[in-house]
Short mmCIF file of C-alpha atoms and ligand atoms in Angstrom, two decimals:
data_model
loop_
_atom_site.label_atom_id
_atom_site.label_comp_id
_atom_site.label_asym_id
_atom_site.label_seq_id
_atom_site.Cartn_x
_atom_site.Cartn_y
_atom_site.Cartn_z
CA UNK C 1 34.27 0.14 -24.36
CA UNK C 2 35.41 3.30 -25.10
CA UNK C 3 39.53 3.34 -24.00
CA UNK C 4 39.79 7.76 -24.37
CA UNK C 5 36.66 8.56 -22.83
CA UNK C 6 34.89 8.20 -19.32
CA UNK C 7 31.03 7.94 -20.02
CA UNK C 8 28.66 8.85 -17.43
CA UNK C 9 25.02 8.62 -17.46
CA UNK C 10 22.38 9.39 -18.42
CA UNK C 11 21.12 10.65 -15.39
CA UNK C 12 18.13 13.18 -15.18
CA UNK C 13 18.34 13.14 -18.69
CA UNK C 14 22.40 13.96 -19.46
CA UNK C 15 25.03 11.97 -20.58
CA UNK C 16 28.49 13.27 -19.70
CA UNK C 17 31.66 12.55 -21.78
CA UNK C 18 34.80 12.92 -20.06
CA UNK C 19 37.97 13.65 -22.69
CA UNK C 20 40.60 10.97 -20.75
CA UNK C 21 44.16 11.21 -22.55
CA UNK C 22 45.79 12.94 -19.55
CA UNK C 23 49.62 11.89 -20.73
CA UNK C 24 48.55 14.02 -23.80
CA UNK C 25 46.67 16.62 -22.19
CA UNK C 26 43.95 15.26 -23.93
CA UNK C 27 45.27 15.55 -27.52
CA UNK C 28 42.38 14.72 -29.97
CA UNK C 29 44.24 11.73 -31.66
CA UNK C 30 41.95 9.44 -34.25
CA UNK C 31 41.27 6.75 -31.59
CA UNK C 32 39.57 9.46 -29.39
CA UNK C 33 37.87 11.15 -31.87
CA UNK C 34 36.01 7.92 -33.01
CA UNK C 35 35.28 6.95 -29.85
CA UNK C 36 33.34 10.11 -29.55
CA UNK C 37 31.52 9.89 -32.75
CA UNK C 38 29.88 6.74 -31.49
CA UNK C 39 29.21 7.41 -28.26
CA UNK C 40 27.41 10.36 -30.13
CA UNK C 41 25.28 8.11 -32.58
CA UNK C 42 24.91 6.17 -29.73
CA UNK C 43 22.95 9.16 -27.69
CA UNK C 44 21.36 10.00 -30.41
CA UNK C 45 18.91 7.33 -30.68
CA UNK C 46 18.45 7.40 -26.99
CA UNK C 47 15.23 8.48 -25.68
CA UNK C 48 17.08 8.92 -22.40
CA UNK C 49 19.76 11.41 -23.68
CA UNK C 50 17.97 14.60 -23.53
CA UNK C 51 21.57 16.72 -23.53
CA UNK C 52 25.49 16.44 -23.23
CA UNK C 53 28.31 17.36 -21.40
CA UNK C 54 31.95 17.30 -22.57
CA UNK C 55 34.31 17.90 -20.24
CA UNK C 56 38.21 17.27 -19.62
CA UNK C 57 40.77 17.72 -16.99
CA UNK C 58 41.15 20.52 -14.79
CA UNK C 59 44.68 20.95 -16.49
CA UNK C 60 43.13 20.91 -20.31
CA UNK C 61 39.82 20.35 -21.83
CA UNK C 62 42.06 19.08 -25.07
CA UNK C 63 45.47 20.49 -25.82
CA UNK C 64 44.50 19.57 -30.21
CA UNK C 65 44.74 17.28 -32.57
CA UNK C 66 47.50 14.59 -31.77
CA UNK C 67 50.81 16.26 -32.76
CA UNK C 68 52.41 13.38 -32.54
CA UNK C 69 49.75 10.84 -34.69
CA UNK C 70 49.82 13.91 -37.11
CA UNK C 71 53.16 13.91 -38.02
CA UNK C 72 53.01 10.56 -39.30
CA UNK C 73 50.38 11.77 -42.17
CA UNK C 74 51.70 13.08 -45.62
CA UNK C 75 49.25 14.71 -48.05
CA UNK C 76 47.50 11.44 -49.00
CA UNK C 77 47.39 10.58 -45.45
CA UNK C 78 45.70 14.00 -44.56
CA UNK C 79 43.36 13.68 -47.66
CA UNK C 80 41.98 10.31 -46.63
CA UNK C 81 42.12 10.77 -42.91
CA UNK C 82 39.27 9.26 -41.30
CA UNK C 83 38.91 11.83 -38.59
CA UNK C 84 37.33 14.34 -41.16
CA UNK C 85 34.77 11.51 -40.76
CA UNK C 86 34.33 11.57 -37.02
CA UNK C 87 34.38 15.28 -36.87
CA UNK C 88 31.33 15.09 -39.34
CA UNK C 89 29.56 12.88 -37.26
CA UNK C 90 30.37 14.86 -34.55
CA UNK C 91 29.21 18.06 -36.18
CA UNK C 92 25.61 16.56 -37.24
CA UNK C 93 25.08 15.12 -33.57
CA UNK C 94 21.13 16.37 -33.01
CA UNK C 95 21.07 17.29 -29.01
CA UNK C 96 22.07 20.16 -27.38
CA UNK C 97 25.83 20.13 -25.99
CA UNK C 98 27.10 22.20 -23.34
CA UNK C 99 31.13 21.90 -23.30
CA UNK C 100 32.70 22.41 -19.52
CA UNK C 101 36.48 24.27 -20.19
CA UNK C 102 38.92 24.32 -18.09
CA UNK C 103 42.79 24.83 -18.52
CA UNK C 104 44.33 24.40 -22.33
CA UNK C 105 41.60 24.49 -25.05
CA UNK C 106 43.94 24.95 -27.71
CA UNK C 107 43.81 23.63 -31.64
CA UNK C 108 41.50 20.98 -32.36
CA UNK C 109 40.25 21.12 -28.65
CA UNK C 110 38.94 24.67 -28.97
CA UNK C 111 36.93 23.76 -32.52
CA UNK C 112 35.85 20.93 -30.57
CA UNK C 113 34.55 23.12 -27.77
CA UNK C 114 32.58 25.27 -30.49
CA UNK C 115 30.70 22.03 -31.52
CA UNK C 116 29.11 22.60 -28.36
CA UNK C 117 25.95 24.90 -28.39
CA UNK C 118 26.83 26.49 -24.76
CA UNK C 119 30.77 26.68 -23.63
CA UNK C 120 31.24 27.16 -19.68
CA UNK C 121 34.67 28.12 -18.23
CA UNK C 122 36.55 28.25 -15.08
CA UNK C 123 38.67 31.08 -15.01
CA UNK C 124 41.98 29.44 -15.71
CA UNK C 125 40.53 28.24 -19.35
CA UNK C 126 42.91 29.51 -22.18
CA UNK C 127 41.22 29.07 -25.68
CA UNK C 128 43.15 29.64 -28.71
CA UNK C 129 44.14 28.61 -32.10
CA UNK C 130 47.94 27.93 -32.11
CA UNK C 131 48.43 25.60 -35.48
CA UNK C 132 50.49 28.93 -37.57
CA UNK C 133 52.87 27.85 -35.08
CA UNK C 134 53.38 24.40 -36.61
CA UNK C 135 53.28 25.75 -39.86
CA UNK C 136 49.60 24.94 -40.68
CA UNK C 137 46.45 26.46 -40.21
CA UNK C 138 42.82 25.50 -38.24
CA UNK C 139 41.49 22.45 -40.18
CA UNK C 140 38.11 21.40 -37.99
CA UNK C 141 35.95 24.79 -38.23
CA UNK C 142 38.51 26.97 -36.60
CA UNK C 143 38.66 29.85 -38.97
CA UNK C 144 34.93 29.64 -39.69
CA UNK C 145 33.66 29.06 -36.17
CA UNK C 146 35.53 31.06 -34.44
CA UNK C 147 34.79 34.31 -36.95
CA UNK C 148 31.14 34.07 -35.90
CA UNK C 149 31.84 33.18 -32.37
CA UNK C 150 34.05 36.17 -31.66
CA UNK C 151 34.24 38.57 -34.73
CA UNK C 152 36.78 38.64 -37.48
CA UNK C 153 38.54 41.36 -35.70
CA UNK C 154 39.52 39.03 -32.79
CA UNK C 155 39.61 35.55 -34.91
CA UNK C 156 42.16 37.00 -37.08
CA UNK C 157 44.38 38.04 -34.28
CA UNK C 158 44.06 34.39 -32.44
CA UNK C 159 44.28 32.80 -35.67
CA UNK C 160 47.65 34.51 -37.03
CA UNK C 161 49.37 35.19 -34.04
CA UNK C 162 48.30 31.60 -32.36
CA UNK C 163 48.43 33.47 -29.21
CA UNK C 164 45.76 31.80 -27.00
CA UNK C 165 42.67 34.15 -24.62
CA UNK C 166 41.62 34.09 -21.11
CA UNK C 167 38.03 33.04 -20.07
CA UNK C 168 37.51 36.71 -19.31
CA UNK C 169 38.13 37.52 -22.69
CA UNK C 170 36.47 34.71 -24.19
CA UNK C 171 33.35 36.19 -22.28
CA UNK C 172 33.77 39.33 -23.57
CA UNK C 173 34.30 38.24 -27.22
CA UNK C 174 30.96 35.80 -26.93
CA UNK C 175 32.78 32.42 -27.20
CA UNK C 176 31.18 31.26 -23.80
CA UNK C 177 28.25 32.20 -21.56
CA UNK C 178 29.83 32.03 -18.35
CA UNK C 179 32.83 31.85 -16.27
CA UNK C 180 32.73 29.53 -13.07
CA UNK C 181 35.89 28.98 -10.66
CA UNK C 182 37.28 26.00 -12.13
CA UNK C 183 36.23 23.39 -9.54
CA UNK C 184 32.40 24.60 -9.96
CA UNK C 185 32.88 24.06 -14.13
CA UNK C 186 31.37 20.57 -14.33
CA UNK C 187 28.53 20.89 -11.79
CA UNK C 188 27.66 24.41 -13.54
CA UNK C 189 27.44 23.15 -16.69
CA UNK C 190 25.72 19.46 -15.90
CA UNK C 191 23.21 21.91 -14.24
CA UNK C 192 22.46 24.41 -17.63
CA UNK C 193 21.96 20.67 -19.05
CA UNK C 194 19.98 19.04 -17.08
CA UNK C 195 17.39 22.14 -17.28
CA UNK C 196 17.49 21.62 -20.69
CA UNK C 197 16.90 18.06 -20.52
CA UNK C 198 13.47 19.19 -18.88
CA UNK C 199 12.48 21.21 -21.87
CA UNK C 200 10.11 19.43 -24.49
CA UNK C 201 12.41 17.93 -26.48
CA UNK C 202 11.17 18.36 -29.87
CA UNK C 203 10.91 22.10 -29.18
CA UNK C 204 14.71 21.73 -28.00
CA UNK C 205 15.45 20.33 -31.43
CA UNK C 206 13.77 22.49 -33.79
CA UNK C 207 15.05 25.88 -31.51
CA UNK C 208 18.39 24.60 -31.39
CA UNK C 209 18.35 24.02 -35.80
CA UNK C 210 16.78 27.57 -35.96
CA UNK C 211 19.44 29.07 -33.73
CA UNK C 212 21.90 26.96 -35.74
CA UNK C 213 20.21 28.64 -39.35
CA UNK C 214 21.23 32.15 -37.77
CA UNK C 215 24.84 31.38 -38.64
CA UNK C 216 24.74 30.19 -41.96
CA UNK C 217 21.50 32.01 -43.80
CA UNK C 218 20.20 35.11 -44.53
CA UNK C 219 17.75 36.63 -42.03
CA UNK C 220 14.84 35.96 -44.63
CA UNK C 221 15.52 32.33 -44.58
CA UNK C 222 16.32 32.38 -40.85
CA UNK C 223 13.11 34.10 -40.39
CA UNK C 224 11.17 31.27 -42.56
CA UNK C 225 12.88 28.50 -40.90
CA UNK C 226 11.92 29.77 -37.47
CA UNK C 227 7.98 30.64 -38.60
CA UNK C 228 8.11 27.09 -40.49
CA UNK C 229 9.32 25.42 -37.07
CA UNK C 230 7.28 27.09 -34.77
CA UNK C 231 4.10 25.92 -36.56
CA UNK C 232 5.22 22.47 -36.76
CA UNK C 233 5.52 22.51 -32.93
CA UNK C 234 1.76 23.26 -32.75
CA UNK C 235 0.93 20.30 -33.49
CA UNK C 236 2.90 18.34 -30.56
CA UNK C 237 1.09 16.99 -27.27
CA UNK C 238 4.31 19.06 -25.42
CA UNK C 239 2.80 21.82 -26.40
CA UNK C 240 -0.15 21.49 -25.23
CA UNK C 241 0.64 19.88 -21.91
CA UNK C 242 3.25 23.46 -21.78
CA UNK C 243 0.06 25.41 -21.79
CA UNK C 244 -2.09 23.22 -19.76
CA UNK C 245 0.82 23.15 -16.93
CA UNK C 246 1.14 26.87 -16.89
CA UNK C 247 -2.90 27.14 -16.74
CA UNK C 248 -3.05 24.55 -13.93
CA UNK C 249 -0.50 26.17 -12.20
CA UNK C 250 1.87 22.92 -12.33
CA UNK C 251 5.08 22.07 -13.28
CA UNK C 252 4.99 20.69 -16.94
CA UNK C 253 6.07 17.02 -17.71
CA UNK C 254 7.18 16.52 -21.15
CA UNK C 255 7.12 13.18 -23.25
CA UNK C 256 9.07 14.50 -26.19
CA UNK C 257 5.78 14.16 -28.50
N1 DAK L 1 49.49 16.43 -29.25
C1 DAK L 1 50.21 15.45 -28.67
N2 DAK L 1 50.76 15.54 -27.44
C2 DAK L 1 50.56 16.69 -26.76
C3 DAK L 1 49.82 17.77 -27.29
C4 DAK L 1 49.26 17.61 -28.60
N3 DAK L 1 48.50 18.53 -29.17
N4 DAK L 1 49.80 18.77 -26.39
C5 DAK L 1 50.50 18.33 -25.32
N5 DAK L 1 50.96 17.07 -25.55
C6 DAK L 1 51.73 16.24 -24.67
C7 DAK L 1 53.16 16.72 -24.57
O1 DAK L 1 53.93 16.24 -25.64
C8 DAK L 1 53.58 16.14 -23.23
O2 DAK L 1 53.86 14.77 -23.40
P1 DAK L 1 55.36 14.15 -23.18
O3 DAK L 1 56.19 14.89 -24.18
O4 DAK L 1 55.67 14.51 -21.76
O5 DAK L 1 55.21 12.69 -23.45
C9 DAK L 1 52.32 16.24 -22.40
O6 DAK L 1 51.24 16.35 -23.32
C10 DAK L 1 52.29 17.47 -21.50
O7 DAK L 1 52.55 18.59 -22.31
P2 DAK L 1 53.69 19.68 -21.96
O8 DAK L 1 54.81 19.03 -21.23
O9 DAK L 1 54.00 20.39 -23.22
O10 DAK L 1 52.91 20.61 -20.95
P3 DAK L 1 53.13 22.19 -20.71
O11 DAK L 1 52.26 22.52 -19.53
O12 DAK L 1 54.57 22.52 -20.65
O13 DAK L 1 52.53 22.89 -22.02
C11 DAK L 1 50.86 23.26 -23.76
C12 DAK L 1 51.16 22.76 -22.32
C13 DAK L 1 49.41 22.99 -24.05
C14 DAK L 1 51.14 24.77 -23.85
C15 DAK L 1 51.83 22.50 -24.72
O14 DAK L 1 51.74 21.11 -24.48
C16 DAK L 1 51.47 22.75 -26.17
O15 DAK L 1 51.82 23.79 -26.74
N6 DAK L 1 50.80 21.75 -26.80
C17 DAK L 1 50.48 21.81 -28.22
C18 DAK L 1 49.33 22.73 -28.46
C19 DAK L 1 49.01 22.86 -29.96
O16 DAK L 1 49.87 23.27 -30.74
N7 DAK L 1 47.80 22.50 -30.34
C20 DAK L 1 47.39 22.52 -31.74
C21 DAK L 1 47.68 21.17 -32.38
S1 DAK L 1 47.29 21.19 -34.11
C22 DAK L 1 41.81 18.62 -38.92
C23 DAK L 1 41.19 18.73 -37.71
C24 DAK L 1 41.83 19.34 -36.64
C25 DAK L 1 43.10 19.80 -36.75
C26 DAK L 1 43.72 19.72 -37.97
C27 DAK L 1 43.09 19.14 -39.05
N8 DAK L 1 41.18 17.99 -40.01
C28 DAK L 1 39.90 17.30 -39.82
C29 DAK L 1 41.71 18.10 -41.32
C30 DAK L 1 43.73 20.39 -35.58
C31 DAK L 1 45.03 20.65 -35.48
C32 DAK L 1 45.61 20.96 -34.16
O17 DAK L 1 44.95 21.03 -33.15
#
């Protein structure tokens, strides 16, 4: 049982994942972190778990890594720290997660957020990057992330000043897809995941890993990658119970085949 996390679900498809360290404002300490990579694997092989949520308080989604745990690491400590581990396993997870922000989303807690494929905010939500001010730097995907999220431009400024953004200007920048008031966060983005968790999943999965190659290949190879996948779905029953639906004039019901 996890002792950081509140697990939900799944229901209508999504399993929800509650951040629960509120003496910490959520810090991201190793305990934490692992229980998240498992619940992950966990979803993973579940049929049931079409999509996730990841949510946190109202007063911080996660404030970063444990300051406190950190401090206790030297340079062999950092070198064979096991949450490079969970943050890989976190990384590789193969369903489509929508992050809900609100309040702090600072350090660790905003590269966690960027793990997630679609990042909803209430208005209060401050992202930034503020580990310069502990004399260190982003260490899970911060500086590489959060370049492609919101241009080198703005990165650079977050990233050297540590000076945390609004929601407003995370929308602006392209970091998340929409601002909610900050009681309608959760319910928002449950909602954008439970209509994907209608969606054939195998089409899901293969759009999501194409949208993923966008990032990190050339536009040839994107390009390939997207032709190659969208083949492969031709030869899925979902697809053709997609096309039936829409011919029959009926809602389509997807068996993720
Ligand atoms: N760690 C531990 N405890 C934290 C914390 C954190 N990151 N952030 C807040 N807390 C704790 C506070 O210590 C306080 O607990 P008590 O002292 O009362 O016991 C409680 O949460 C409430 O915080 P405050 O009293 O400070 O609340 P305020 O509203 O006054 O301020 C704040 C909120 C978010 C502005 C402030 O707490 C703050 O500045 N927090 C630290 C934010 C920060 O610097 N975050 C970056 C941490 S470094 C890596 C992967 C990841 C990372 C590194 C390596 N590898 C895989 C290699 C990531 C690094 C980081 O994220």
């Amino acid at each position: 049982m996890p002792n950081h996390l509140i697990i939900e679900g799944p229901e209508r498809g999504v399993l929800r994942i509650t951040l629960h360290r509120p003496e910490a404002l959520n810090a991201l300490n190793t305990a934490l972190l692992g229980e998240l990579a498992e619940t992950l694997t966990g979803a993973q092989d579940d049929n049931q778990v079409r999509a996730v949520v990841i949510t946190g308080s109202q007063r911080a989604f996660a404030a970063g890594a444990d300051i406190k745990e950190m401090a206790e690491r030297d340079l062999v400590g950092i070198l064979e720290d096991p949450r490079q581990r969970h943050w890989a396993t976190i990384a590789r997870f193969n369903k489509p997660i929508v992050a809900a922000v609100n309040g702090f989303c600072l350090g660790g807690g905003c590269e966690l957020a960027m793990h997630a494929d679609i990042l909803i905010a209430g208005e209060d939500a401050r992202f930034g990057q503020p580990e310069i001010n502990l004399g260190i730097m982003p260490g899970a995907g911060g500086t590489q992330r959060l370049v492609r999220a919101v241009g080198k431009a703005l990165a650079t400024q977050m990233v050297l000043t540590g000076e945390p953004i609004s929601a407003r200007r995370a929308l602006e920048a392209g970091l998340i897809s929409e601002i909610t008031q900050p009681e309608l966060t959760l319910e928002r983005a449950v909602a954008v995941a439970e209509t994907i968790a209608t969606k054939a999943p195998l089409a899901v999965r293969l759009a999501r890993e194409a949208l993923h190659k966008a990032e990190d290949t050339d536009l040839a190879t994107g390009l390939r990658f997207e032709r190659h996948a969208f083949t492969l779905l031709a030869g899925t029953r979902d697809r053709e119970e997609g096309i039936r639906a829409f011919q029959e004039k009926r809602p389509a019901t997807f068996s993720g085949h």
